[in-house]
Coordinates of C-alpha atoms in Angstrom, one line a residue:
Chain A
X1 CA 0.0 0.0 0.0
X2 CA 1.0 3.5 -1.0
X3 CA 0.8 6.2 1.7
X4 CA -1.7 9.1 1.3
X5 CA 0.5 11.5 2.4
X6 CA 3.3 10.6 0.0
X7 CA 1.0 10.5 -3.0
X8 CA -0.3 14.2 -1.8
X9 CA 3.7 15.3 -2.0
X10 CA 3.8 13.5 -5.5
X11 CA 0.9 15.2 -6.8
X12 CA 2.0 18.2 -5.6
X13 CA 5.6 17.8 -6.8
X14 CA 4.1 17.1 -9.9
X15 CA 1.8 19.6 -10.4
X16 CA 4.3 22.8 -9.6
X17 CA 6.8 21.3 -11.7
X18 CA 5.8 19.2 -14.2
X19 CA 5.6 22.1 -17.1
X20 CA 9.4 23.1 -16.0
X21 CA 10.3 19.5 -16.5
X22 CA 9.0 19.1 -19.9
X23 CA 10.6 22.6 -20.8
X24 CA 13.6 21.3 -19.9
X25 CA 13.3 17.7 -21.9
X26 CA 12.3 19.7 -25.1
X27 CA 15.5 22.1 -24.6
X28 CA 17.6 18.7 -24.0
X29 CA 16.1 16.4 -26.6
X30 CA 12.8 18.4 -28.6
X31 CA 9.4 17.6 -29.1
X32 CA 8.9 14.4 -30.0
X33 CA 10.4 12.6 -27.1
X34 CA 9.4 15.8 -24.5
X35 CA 6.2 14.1 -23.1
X36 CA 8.2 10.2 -22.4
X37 CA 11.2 12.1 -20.8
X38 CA 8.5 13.6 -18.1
X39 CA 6.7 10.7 -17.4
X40 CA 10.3 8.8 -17.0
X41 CA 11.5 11.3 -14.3
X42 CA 8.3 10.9 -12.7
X43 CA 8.6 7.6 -12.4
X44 CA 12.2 7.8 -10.8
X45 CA 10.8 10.9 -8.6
X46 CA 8.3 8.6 -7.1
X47 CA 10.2 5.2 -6.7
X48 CA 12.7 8.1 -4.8
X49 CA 10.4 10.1 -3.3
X50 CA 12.4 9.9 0.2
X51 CA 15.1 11.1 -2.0
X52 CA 13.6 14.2 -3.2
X53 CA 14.9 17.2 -1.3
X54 CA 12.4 20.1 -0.2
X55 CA 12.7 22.0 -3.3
X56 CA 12.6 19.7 -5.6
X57 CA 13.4 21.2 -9.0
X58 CA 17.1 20.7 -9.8
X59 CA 16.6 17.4 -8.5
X60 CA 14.0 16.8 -11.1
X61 CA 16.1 18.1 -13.9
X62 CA 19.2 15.8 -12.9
X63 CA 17.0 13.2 -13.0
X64 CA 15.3 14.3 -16.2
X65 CA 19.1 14.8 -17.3
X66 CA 20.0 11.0 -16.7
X67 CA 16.9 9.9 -18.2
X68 CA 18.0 12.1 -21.1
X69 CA 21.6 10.4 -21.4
X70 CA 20.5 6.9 -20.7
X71 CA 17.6 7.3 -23.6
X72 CA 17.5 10.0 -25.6
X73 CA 21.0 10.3 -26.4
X74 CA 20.5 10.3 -30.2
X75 CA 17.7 13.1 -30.1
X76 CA 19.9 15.0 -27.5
X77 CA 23.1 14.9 -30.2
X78 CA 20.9 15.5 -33.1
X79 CA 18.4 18.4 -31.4
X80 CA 18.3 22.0 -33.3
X81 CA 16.4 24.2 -31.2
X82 CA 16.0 26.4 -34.0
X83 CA 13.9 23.9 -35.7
X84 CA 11.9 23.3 -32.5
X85 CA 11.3 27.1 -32.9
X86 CA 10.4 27.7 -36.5
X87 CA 6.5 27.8 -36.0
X88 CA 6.4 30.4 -33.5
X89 CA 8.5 32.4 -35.4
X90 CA 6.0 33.6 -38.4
X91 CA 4.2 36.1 -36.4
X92 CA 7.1 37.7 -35.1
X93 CA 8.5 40.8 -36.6
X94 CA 11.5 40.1 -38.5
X95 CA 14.5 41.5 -36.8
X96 CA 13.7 40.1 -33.8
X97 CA 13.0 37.0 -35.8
X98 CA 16.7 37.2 -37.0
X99 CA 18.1 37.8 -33.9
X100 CA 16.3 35.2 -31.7
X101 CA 17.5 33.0 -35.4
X102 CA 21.0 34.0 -35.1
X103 CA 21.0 33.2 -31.2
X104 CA 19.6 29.8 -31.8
X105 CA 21.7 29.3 -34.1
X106 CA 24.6 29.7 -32.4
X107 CA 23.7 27.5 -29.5
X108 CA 23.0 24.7 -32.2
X109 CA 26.3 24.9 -33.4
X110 CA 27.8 24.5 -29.5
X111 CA 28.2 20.9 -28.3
X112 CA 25.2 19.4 -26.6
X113 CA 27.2 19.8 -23.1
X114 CA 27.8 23.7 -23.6
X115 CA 24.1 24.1 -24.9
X116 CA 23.0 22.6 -21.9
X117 CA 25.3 24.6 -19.7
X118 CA 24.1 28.3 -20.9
X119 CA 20.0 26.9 -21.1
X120 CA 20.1 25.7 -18.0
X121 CA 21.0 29.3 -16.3
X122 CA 19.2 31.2 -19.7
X123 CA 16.4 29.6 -20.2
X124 CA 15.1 27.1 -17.3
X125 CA 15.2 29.8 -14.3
X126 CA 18.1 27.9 -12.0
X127 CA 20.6 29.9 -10.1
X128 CA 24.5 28.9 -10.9
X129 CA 24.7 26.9 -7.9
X130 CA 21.3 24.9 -8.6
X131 CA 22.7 24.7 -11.9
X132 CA 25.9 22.8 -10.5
X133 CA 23.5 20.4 -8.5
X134 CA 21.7 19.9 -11.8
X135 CA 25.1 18.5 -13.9
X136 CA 26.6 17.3 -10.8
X137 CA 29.4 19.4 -10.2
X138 CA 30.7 22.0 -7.4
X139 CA 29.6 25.6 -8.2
X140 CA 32.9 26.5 -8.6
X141 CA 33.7 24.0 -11.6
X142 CA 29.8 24.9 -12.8
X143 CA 30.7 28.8 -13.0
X144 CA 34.5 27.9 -14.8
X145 CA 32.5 25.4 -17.5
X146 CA 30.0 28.1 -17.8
X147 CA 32.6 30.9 -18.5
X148 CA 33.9 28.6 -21.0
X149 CA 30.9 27.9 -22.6
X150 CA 29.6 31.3 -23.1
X151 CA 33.0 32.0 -24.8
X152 CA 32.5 29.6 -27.4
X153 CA 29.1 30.9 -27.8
X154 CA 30.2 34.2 -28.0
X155 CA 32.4 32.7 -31.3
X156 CA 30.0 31.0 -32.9
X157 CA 27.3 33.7 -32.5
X158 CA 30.1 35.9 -34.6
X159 CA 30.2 33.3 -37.4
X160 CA 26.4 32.8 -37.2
X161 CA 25.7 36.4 -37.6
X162 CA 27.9 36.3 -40.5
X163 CA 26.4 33.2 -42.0
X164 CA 22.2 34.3 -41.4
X165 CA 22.4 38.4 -40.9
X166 CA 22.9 38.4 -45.1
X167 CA 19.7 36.5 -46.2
X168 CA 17.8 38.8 -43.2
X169 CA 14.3 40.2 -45.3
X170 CA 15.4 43.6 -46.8
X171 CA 13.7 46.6 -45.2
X172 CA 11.2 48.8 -47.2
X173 CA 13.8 51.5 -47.2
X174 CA 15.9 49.3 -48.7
X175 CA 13.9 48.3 -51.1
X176 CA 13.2 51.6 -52.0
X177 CA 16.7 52.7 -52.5
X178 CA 17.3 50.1 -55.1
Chain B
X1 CA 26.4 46.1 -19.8
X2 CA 29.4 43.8 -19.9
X3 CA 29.7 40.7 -22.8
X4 CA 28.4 38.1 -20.0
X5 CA 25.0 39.4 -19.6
X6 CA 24.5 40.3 -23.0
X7 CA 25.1 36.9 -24.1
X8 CA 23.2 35.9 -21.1
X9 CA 20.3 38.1 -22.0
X10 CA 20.5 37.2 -26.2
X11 CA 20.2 33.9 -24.7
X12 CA 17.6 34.2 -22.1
X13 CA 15.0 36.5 -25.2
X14 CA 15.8 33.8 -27.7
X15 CA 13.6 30.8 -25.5
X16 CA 11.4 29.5 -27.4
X17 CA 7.4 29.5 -26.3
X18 CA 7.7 26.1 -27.4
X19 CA 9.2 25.0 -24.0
X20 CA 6.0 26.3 -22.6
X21 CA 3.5 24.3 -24.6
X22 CA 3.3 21.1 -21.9
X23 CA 0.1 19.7 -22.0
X24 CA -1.8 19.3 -19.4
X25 CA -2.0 16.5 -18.1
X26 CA -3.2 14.5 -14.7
X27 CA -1.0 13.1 -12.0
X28 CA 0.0 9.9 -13.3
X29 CA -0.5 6.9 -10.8
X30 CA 2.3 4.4 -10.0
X31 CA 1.4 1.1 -8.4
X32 CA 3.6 0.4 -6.1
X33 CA 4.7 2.1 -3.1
X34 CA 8.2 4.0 -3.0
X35 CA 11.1 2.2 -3.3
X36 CA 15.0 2.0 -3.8
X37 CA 15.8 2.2 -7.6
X38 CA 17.5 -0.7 -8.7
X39 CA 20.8 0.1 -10.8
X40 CA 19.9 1.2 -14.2
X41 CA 21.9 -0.7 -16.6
X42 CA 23.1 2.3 -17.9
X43 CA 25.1 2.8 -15.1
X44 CA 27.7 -0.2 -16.3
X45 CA 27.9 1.1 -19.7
X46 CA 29.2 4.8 -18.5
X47 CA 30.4 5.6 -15.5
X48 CA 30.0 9.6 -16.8
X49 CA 26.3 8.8 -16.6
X50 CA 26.4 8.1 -13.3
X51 CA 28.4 11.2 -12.2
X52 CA 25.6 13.1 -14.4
X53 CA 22.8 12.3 -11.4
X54 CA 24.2 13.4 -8.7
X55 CA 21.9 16.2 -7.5
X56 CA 22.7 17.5 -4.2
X57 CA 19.8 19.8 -2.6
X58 CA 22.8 22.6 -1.7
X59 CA 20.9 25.9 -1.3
X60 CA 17.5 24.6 -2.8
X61 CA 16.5 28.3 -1.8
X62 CA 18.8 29.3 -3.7
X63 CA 17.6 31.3 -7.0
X64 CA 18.3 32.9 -10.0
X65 CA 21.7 33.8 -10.8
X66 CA 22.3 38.1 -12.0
X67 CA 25.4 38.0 -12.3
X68 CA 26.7 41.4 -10.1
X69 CA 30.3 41.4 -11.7
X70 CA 32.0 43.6 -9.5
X71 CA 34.8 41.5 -9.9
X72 CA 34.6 41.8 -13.8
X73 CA 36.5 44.8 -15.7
X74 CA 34.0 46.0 -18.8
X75 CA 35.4 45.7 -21.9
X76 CA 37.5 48.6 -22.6
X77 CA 39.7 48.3 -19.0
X78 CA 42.4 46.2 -19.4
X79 CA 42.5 43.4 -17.6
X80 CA 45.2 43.4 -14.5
X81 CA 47.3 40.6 -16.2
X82 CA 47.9 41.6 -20.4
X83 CA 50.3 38.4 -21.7
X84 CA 50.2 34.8 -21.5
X85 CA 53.9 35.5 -22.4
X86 CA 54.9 37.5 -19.3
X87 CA 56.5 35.5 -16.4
X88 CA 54.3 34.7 -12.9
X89 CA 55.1 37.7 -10.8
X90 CA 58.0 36.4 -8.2
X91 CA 55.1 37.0 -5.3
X92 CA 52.8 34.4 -6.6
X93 CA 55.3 31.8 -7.0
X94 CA 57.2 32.4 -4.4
X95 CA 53.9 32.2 -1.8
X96 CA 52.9 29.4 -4.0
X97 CA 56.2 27.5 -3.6
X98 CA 55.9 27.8 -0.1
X99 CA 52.4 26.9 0.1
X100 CA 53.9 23.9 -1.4
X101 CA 56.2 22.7 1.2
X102 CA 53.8 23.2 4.0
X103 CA 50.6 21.5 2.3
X104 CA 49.2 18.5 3.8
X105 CA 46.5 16.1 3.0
X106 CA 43.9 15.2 4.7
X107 CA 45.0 11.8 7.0
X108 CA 42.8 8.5 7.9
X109 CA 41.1 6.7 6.1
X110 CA 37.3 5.5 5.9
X111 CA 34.7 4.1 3.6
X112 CA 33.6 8.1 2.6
X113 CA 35.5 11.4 2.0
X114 CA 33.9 14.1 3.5
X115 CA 33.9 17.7 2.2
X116 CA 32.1 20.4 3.7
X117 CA 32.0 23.9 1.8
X118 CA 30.1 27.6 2.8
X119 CA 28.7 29.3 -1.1
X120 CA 28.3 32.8 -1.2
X121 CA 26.4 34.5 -3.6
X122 CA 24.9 38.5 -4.5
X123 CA 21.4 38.0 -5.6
X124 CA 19.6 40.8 -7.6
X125 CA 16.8 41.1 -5.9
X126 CA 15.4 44.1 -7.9
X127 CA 16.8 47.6 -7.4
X128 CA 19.5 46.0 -4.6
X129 CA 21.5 43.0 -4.1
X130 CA 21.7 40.7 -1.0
X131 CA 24.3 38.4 -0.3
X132 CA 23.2 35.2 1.1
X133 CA 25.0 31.6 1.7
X134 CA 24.7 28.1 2.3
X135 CA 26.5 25.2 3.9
X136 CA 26.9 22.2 1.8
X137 CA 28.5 18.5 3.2
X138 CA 29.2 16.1 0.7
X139 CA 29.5 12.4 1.6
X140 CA 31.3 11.0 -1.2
X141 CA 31.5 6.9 -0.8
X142 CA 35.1 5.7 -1.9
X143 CA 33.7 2.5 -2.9
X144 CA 32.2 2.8 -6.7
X145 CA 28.7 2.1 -7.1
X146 CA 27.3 3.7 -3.8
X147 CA 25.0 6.8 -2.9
X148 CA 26.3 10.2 -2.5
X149 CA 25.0 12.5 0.3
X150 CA 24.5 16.2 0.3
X151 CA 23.6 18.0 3.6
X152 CA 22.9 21.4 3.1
X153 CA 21.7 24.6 5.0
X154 CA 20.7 27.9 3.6
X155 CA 22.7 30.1 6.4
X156 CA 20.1 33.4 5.4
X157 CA 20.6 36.5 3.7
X158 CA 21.4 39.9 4.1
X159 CA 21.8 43.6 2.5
X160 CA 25.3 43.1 0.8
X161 CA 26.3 47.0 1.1
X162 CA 25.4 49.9 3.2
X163 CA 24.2 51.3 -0.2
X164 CA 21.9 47.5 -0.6
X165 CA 21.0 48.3 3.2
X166 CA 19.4 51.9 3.1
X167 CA 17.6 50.6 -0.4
X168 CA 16.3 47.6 1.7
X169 CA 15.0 49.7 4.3
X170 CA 13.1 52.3 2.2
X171 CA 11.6 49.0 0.6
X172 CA 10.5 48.1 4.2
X173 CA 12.7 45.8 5.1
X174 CA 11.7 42.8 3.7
X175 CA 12.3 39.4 5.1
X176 CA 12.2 37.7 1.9
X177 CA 12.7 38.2 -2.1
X178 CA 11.6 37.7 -5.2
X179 CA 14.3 36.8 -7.2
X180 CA 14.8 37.4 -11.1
X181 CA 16.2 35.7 -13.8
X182 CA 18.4 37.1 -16.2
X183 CA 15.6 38.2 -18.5
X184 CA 14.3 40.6 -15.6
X185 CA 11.1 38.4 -14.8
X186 CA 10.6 36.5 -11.8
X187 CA 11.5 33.2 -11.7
X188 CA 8.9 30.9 -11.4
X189 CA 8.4 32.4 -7.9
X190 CA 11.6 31.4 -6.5
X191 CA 12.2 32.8 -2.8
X192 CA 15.1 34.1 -0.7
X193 CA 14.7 34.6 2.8
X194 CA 16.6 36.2 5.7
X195 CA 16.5 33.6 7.9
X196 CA 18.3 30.5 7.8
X197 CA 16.7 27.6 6.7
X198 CA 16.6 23.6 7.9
X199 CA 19.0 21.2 7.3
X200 CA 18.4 19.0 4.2
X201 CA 19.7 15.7 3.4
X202 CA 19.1 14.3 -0.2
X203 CA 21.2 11.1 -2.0
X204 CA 21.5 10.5 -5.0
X205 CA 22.8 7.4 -6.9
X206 CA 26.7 7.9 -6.5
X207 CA 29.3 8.7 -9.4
X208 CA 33.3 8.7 -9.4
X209 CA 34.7 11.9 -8.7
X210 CA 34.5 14.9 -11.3
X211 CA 37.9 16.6 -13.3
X212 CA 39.1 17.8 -15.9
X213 CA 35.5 17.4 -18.2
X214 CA 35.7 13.7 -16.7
X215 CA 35.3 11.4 -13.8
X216 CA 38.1 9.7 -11.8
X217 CA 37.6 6.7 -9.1
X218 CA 38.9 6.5 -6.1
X219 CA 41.8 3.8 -7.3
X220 CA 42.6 6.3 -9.8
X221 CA 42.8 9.6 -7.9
X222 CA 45.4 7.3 -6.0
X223 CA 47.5 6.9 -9.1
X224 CA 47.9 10.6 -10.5
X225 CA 50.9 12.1 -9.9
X226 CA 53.2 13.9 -7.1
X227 CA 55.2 15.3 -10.1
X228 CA 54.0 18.6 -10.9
X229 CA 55.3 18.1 -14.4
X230 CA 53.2 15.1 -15.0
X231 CA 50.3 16.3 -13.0
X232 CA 49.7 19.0 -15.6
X233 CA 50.4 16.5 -18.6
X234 CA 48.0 14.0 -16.8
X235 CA 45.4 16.7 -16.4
X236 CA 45.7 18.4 -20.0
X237 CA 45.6 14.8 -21.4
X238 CA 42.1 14.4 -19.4
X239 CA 40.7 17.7 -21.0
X240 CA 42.3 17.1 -24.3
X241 CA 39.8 14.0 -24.4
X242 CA 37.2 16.0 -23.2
X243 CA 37.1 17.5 -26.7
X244 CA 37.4 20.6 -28.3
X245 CA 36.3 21.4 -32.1
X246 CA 39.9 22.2 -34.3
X247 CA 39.3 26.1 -35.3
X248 CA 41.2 26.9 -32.5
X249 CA 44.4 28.9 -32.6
X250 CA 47.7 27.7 -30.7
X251 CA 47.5 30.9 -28.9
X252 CA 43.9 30.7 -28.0
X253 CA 44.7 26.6 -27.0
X254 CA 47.6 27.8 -24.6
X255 CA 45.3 29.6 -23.0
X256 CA 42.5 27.7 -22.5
X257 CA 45.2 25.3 -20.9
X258 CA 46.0 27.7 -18.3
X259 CA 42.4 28.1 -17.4
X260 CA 41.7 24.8 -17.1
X261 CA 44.8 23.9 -15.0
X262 CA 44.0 26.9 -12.6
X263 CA 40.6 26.1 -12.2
X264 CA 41.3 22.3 -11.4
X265 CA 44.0 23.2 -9.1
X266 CA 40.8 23.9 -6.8
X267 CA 39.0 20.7 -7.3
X268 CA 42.6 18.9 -7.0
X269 CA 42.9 20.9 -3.6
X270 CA 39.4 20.9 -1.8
X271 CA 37.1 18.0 -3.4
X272 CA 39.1 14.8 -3.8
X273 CA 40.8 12.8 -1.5
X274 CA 44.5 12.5 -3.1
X275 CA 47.6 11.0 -2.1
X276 CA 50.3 12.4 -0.6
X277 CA 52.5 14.4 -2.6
X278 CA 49.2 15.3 -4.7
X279 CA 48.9 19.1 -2.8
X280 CA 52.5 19.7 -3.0
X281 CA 52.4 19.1 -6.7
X282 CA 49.1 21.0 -7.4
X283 CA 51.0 24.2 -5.5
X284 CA 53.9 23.9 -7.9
X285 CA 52.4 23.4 -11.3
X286 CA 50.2 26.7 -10.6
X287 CA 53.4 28.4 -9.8
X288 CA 54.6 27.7 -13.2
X289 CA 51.7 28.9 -14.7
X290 CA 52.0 32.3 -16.9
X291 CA 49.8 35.5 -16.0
X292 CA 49.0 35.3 -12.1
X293 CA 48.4 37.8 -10.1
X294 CA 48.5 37.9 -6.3
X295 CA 47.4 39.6 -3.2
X296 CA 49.5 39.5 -0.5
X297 CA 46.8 40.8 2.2
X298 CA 43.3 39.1 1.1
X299 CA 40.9 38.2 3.5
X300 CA 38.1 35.0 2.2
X301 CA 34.2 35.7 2.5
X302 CA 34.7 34.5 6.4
X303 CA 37.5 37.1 7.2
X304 CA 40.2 34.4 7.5
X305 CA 43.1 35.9 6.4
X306 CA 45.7 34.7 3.2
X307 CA 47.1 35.0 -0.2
X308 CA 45.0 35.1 -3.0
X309 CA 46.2 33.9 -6.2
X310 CA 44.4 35.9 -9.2
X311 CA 44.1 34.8 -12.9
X312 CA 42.2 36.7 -15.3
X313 CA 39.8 34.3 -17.5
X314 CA 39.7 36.2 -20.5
X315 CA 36.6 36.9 -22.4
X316 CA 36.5 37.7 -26.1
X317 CA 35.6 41.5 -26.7
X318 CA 38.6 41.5 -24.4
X319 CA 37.3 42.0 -20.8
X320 CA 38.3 40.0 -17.8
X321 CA 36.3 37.8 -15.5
X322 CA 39.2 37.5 -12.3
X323 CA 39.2 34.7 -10.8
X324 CA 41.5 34.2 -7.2
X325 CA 42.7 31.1 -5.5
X326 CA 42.3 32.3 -1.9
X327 CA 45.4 29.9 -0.2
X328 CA 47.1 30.7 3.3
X329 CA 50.7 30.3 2.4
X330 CA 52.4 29.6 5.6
X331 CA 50.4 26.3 6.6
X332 CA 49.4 25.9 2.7
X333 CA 45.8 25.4 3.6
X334 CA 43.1 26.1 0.8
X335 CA 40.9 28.8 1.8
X336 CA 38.4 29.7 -0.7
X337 CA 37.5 30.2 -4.8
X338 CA 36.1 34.1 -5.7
X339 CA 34.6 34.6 -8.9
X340 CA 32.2 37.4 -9.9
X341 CA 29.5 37.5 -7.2
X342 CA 30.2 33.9 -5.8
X343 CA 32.5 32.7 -3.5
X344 CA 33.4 29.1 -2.5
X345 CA 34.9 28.9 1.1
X346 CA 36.5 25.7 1.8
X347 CA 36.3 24.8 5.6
X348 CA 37.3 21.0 6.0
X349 CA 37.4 17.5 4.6
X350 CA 38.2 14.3 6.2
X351 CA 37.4 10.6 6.1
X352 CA 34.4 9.1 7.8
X353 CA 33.6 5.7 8.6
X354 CA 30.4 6.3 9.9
X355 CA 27.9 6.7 7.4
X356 CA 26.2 9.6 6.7
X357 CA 23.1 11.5 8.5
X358 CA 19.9 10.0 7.0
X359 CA 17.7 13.3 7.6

């Protein structure tokens, strides 16, 4: 027999942080394999429920980030974000459109490891120490890999704003000046 | 605004909604009861896996990272240290050197190596900062295949200036934040408070210890080396592996290198239990190292006084992020790791053969 009260602390576990988990699986490994990565890290999250520390969520996303490496490898190497983005993109207005492009662009062309690094702090809300926790390593090795990181974003964002600025819609004015 | 944030805040504006578009969806129901996980094959096949799940509950309070960078010069300043080419000041080898002759490790021996850390950090908490810290014990077990334990305490927060203080008070002295992200919004309604918090113990299936991009056991953090020389061959090998893509210069490599061995030099000195010899050698092969700085006079975030051993990680538009090895020289004890608004003070490690606490 299960205990109420721990399925209550599952439920609510799951309930505040189930949408931060599946951001995190589509930002690891996209779309298509978002929805199996949550209900895996649920599953380990309640099998360890004694486990789970009081605020859960970088817990969860180590958890979500085995779950990630042990079966969604392949997705996780081949991931572009800025084809997980392309639909939302239409209604936008275009240079903010071909910055937001160039950006996720960039990250794409980072490894897997220093995409992970920069989203985690960028994108999923976790302080550099919680980020640590999350890839298992001391703040102080987190904040040198995420120095590193950035750098090599900072590069490839310079040769992706090369590569996409060019085909960037022309302006009216422009237009007009031809 | 210096290069860090604004690649930080490209970043952060570039998330796509998609991330947001979970469906909802009920709580799913398990049958069974809680229960140990049984070792996930996985964990045979990689041993980096394994490493990969550690999540410790250090400063679950803790929240979003803006980064201060008070310890960062904007682009435009030079940086305090110009040339990979120019020769450590005498200072910083020297106290280094020394350091070297007096270090220690850790005696005894037990079936888990103990570390215990304090992290500071400056939060923006919105038109102020506040600094706040944590304790953090790791019980790392020597033998592979076994749980690691974190026990952590958020140790409260404060007003980090007199300037943070008055702003505090004419906000009416709050007892707790709000804390942002770096794209200004809150962050999923993450809290800080002023008051300390309860101890929390969390473990998590165990992993070999982390270096150099990798992950080392026990057996072979008993095997690297008291030669400094071979210590830094040993450890570039380990990054080399680690893998880099081939559009970098030799200039920009040599560099890198020096980063990386700085940076290790702290996880060789405060998180892994080496040999003896180990210390001695970490001391040395820093004080070979090009382009340190050094502070004869520095105090860590807990007042203890020492030396602190500065290298300036160098961005690309040319600014600085200083980093400083805080290291009392005349006992050649480790004291603590600065970097931008967070600090790592090291305060003990030791063997245990008792286990760690359960709650």
């Amino acid at each position: 027999m299960t205990s109420p009260a721990a399925r209550d602390r599952f439920a609510e576990v799951f309930g505040r942080h189930h949408r931060q988990v599946y951001a995190y699986a589509v930002s690891r490994a996209g779309r298509d394999v978002a929805d199996d990565i949550v209900s895996d890290t649920f599953l380990v999250a309640w099998r360890r429920l004694d486990a789970m520390p009081a605020e859960p969520l970088p817990w969860l996303l180590g958890v979500a980030r085995n779950v990630v490496h042990e079966r969604h490898r392949d997705a996780a190497n081949q991931l572009r974000l800025l084809s997980q983005a392309l639909p939302e993109a239409e209604g936008d207005v275009a240079e903010a459109v071909a910055e937001r492009a160039v950006t996720l662009a960039a990250l794409d062309a980072l490894g897997a490891t220093d995409r992970e690094l920069l989203t985690l702090v960028g994108w999923h809300g976790l302080s550099t120490s919680e980020a640590a926790q999350v890839v298992g390593c001391s703040t102080a090795t987190f904040l040198v890999r995420l120095h590193r990181a950035r750098r090599r974003f900072e590069k490839a964002l310079t040769e992706q704003s090369a590569a996409v600025v060019p085909s960037r819609p022309a302006s009216p004015a422009e237009e007009i000046r031809r | 605004m210096n290069r860090h944030r604004e690649a930080m805040r490209l970043i952060a504006e570039a998330r796509p909604s998609v991330l947001d578009e979970a469906p909802s969806r009920p709580v799913p129901s398990f049958p069974h009861q809680p229960m140990p996980m049984p070792t996930p094959p996985a964990r045979r096949r990689s041993r980096r896996l394994l490493a990969a799940g550690l999540v410790p509950t250090a400063a679950a309070v803790v929240g979003v990272v803006v980064a201060v960078g008070s310890a960062s010069n904007p682009p435009g300043q030079s940086p305090p240290t110009s040339s990979i080419a120019a020769p450590p000041p005498a200072t910083a080898r020297g106290l280094l050197l020394a350091a070297a002759e007096k270090t220690t490790t850790t005696p005894g021996t037990g079936d888990f190596w103990v570390t215990k850390v304090e992290l500071h950090h400056v939060y923006d908490v919105g038109g102020y900062h506040v600094q706040g810290s944590s304790e953090m014990e790791t019980w790392h077990p020597l033998r592979r295949g076994g749980d690691v334990t974190f026990v952590t305490r958020w140790l409260g927060a404060a007003p980090a200036t007199d300037a943070d203080k008055a702003a505090w008070r004419a906000a009416g002295s709050p007892a707790e934040w709000a804390l942002t992200g770096p794209d200004g919004k809150q962050a999923h309604g993450r809290k800080l408070t002023a008051a300390p918090g309860k101890r929390d113990v969390s473990v998590m299936p165990g992993g070999d210890f982390a270096i150099g991009g990798t992950s080392l056991t026990y057996a072979q953090i008993q095997a690297l080396p008291a030669d400094p020389d071979k210590l830094k061959a040993y450890l570039i090998k380990l990054d080399d592996a680690a893998g880099r893509d081939g559009t970098w210069t030799p200039d920009q490599i040599a560099r890198w290198r020096v980063e990386m061995l700085f940076s290790e030099s702290w996880t060789l000195l405060s998180d892994l239990p080496v040999p003896d010899g180990v210390p001695a050698a970490t001391y040395r092969m820093l004080a070979g190292l090009p382009g340190l700085t050094v502070d004869e006079h520095a105090r860590d975030a807990k007042g203890r006084a020492g030396a602190a051993i500065g290298y300036a990680y160098r961005n690309a538009d040319g600014s600085a992020v200083n980093t400083r090895l805080v290291i009392d020289p005349d006992s050649g004890s480790l004291l603590a790791w600065e970097q931008r608004s967070d600090a790592t003070v090291f305060l003990s490690s030791r063997y245990s053969s008792t286990p760690p606490p359960r709650s």
